[in-house]
Amino acid sequence: MNALKKIKYSYRSEQKHWVGDGFHVYGLLRPTDDLNKFISPFVMLDYASPKEFSSSKQRRGVGEHPHRGIETVTFAYQGEVEHRDSSGGGGVIKPGDVQWMTAGSGLVHDEYHSDEFSKKGGTFEMVQLWINLPKRNKMTMPKYQEISNQDIPKILLGENTELRVIAGTYKGQKGPSSTFSEINMYDIISKENKKVSLKFKNGSNTVILIMCGELEIENQTFRDKNILIFEQEGNEVAFKVANDFKALILNGDPIDEPIVAHGPFVMNTKEEIYKAFTDYQNGKMGSL
Ligand code: MN
């Protein structure tokens, strides 16, 4: 039996803030008490909507900082991001590429516009998502997955509608990313009016970020920078898209464990947060 998942929350953020001097973002998901249950395992999402940067001799971005207890996933849509971390991971993420960094027990990294993009300037668009790690994996070894556009399966849903399977599966097609909990992650780019139906497990959480175009669902139309968060009940999400549409679709089994989030650390208890700060200050998360 198919049952549609209904919208639980929908909102836009009108407020942009700077992350370092390179990422001008809308903070669209945060681990609040209201949202946690319906967005878990996802904890945070920042959307750097398309923005023009002039050419610059200096790279814009965020300097060295730590993470523990999560994975940070960076999706480049326009422009290039360059990354280095203390576990030896690093590289340039180009349009269509995804970088999946498991902070686990802890690392430090920096995130900048690439040299080439900085010199040339241009339009920059990116998403950064934080995924919670289950308690049993919080202190796993740091890991880095570089997922290039060409490794991501692309499925045509219509003549001009493409779905990319970044993680999990879509109709048996597997995405390249390895995950610690069950996650399906797609993006959809469409240049036509199209009905889309996605099947997800009953009880799973589903979040959609609309980056451009229009999405029609439950007799309402939502536009760019809108977040939709769905009820856990139901096994299908169905909507219509139009007008040069682009969205990121996140689905996952909720991690039903306490969350204490502070700055770059997401743990299960306050004591573990204090420990993270001390370990970082004592250099236990490494250096660049
Ligand atoms: Mn970071």
Coordinates of C-alpha atoms in Angstrom, one line a residue, residues 90-285:
G90 CA 42.1 16.7 0.6
G91 CA 41.3 17.9 -2.8
V92 CA 39.4 20.2 -5.1
I93 CA 35.6 19.7 -5.3
K94 CA 34.3 20.8 -8.7
P95 CA 30.8 21.4 -9.9
G96 CA 28.8 18.2 -9.6
D97 CA 31.3 16.7 -7.1
V98 CA 30.5 15.7 -3.5
Q99 CA 33.0 15.5 -0.7
W100 CA 32.1 13.2 2.2
M101 CA 34.2 13.7 5.2
T102 CA 33.8 11.5 8.3
A103 CA 35.1 13.5 11.3
G104 CA 34.4 10.6 13.7
S105 CA 36.8 10.8 16.6
G106 CA 38.1 14.2 15.4
L107 CA 40.1 16.0 12.9
V108 CA 40.9 19.6 11.9
H109 CA 40.4 20.9 8.4
D110 CA 40.1 24.1 6.3
E111 CA 37.8 24.9 3.5
Y112 CA 38.6 27.5 0.8
H113 CA 37.6 28.5 -2.7
S114 CA 40.1 26.8 -5.0
D115 CA 43.1 28.7 -6.2
E116 CA 41.8 28.7 -9.7
F117 CA 38.3 29.8 -8.8
S118 CA 39.7 32.6 -6.6
K119 CA 41.9 33.9 -9.5
K120 CA 39.1 33.8 -12.0
G121 CA 36.1 34.7 -9.9
G122 CA 32.6 33.8 -10.9
T123 CA 29.4 32.3 -9.5
F124 CA 29.7 30.2 -6.4
E125 CA 26.9 27.8 -5.2
M126 CA 27.3 25.1 -2.6
V127 CA 25.6 23.1 0.1
Q128 CA 27.1 21.8 3.3
L129 CA 25.3 19.1 5.2
W130 CA 26.2 17.6 8.6
I131 CA 25.1 14.0 9.2
N132 CA 25.0 12.7 12.7
L133 CA 26.9 9.5 13.6
P134 CA 25.3 6.8 15.7
K135 CA 26.7 6.6 19.2
R136 CA 28.6 3.4 18.3
N137 CA 30.4 5.2 15.4
K138 CA 31.0 8.6 17.0
M139 CA 34.7 7.8 17.6
T140 CA 35.3 6.0 14.4
M141 CA 38.5 6.8 12.5
P142 CA 38.3 9.9 10.3
K143 CA 37.7 9.1 6.7
Y144 CA 37.4 11.0 3.4
Q145 CA 35.3 10.1 0.4
E146 CA 35.9 12.1 -2.8
I147 CA 32.9 11.5 -5.0
S148 CA 33.3 12.9 -8.4
N149 CA 30.3 13.7 -10.7
Q150 CA 31.2 10.9 -13.1
D151 CA 30.9 8.3 -10.3
I152 CA 27.4 9.3 -9.4
P153 CA 24.6 7.3 -11.2
K154 CA 22.3 9.5 -13.2
I155 CA 18.8 8.4 -13.9
L156 CA 16.5 10.0 -16.4
L157 CA 13.0 10.5 -14.9
G158 CA 11.8 12.3 -18.1
E159 CA 13.3 13.8 -21.2
N160 CA 14.8 16.6 -19.2
T161 CA 14.7 15.5 -15.6
E162 CA 17.7 13.9 -14.1
L163 CA 18.1 12.3 -10.7
R164 CA 21.6 11.6 -9.3
V165 CA 22.0 8.9 -6.7
I166 CA 24.6 10.3 -4.3
A167 CA 24.0 7.8 -1.5
G168 CA 21.6 4.9 -0.9
T169 CA 19.5 3.5 -3.7
Y170 CA 16.9 4.6 -6.2
K171 CA 15.0 1.7 -7.9
G172 CA 18.0 -0.6 -7.3
Q173 CA 20.6 1.9 -8.5
K174 CA 23.2 2.3 -5.8
G175 CA 25.0 5.6 -5.0
P176 CA 28.8 5.6 -4.4
S177 CA 28.9 6.9 -0.8
S178 CA 29.3 4.7 2.1
T179 CA 27.2 5.6 5.1
F180 CA 27.1 4.6 8.8
S181 CA 23.3 4.6 9.0
E182 CA 20.7 4.0 6.3
I183 CA 20.6 7.1 4.0
N184 CA 19.2 7.9 0.6
M185 CA 20.5 11.1 -1.0
Y186 CA 19.6 12.4 -4.4
D187 CA 19.5 15.6 -6.3
I188 CA 17.1 16.3 -9.1
I189 CA 17.7 18.8 -11.9
S190 CA 14.8 19.3 -14.3
K191 CA 14.1 21.6 -17.2
E192 CA 10.5 20.6 -17.7
N193 CA 7.3 20.2 -15.9
K194 CA 7.4 16.8 -14.4
K195 CA 5.7 14.6 -11.8
V196 CA 8.2 12.9 -9.4
S197 CA 7.4 10.1 -7.0
L198 CA 10.0 8.7 -4.6
K199 CA 9.6 5.7 -2.5
F200 CA 11.0 5.7 1.0
K201 CA 10.7 3.5 4.0
N202 CA 7.8 4.0 6.4
G203 CA 9.2 5.7 9.6
S204 CA 12.1 7.3 7.8
N205 CA 12.8 11.0 7.7
T206 CA 12.8 13.1 4.5
V207 CA 14.0 16.6 3.9
I208 CA 14.0 18.5 0.6
L209 CA 16.0 21.7 -0.1
I210 CA 14.7 23.6 -3.2
M211 CA 17.6 25.4 -4.8
C212 CA 15.8 26.8 -7.8
G213 CA 12.5 26.5 -9.7
E214 CA 9.1 25.5 -8.2
L215 CA 7.9 22.4 -6.4
E216 CA 4.2 21.8 -6.1
I217 CA 2.9 19.6 -3.4
E218 CA -0.4 19.4 -1.3
N219 CA -1.8 22.2 -3.5
Q220 CA 1.0 24.6 -2.5
T221 CA 3.9 25.9 -4.5
F222 CA 7.3 26.2 -2.9
R223 CA 10.4 28.0 -4.4
D224 CA 14.1 28.4 -4.0
K225 CA 15.6 28.3 -0.5
N226 CA 12.6 26.5 0.9
I227 CA 13.0 23.5 3.1
L228 CA 10.4 20.8 3.4
I229 CA 10.4 18.4 6.2
F230 CA 8.1 15.4 6.1
E231 CA 6.2 13.2 8.5
Q232 CA 7.7 9.8 9.3
E233 CA 4.5 8.0 8.4
G234 CA 4.1 7.0 4.8
N235 CA 6.3 5.4 2.1
E236 CA 6.1 7.9 -0.8
V237 CA 6.9 11.5 -1.5
A238 CA 5.2 12.8 -4.6
F239 CA 5.3 16.3 -6.2
K240 CA 5.5 18.3 -9.4
V241 CA 8.5 20.3 -10.5
A242 CA 8.7 23.3 -12.9
N243 CA 10.8 26.1 -14.2
D244 CA 14.5 25.1 -14.2
F245 CA 14.2 23.1 -11.1
K246 CA 17.0 21.9 -8.8
A247 CA 16.6 20.3 -5.4
L248 CA 18.5 18.1 -2.9
I249 CA 16.6 15.2 -1.4
L250 CA 17.7 13.7 1.9
N251 CA 16.1 10.6 3.4
G252 CA 17.3 8.5 6.3
D253 CA 16.5 6.3 9.3
P254 CA 16.3 8.5 12.4
I255 CA 19.0 7.9 15.0
D256 CA 17.0 7.8 18.2
E257 CA 19.7 8.9 20.6
P258 CA 20.2 12.2 22.6
I259 CA 22.0 15.0 20.8
V260 CA 24.2 17.6 22.4
A261 CA 25.6 19.9 19.7
H262 CA 28.1 22.7 20.4
G263 CA 30.0 24.6 17.6
P264 CA 31.7 22.0 15.4
F265 CA 31.0 19.0 17.7
V266 CA 27.9 16.8 17.9
M267 CA 27.9 14.3 20.7
N268 CA 25.4 12.4 22.9
T269 CA 26.2 14.1 26.3
K270 CA 27.6 17.4 27.7
E271 CA 30.6 15.6 29.1
E272 CA 31.5 14.3 25.6
I273 CA 31.3 17.9 24.4
Y274 CA 33.7 19.1 27.1
K275 CA 36.0 16.2 26.3
A276 CA 35.9 17.2 22.6
F277 CA 37.0 20.8 23.4
T278 CA 39.8 19.5 25.7
D279 CA 41.0 17.0 23.2
Y280 CA 41.1 19.7 20.5
Q281 CA 42.9 22.1 22.7
N282 CA 45.5 19.4 23.6
G283 CA 46.1 18.8 19.9
K284 CA 44.6 15.3 19.9
M285 CA 42.7 16.1 16.7

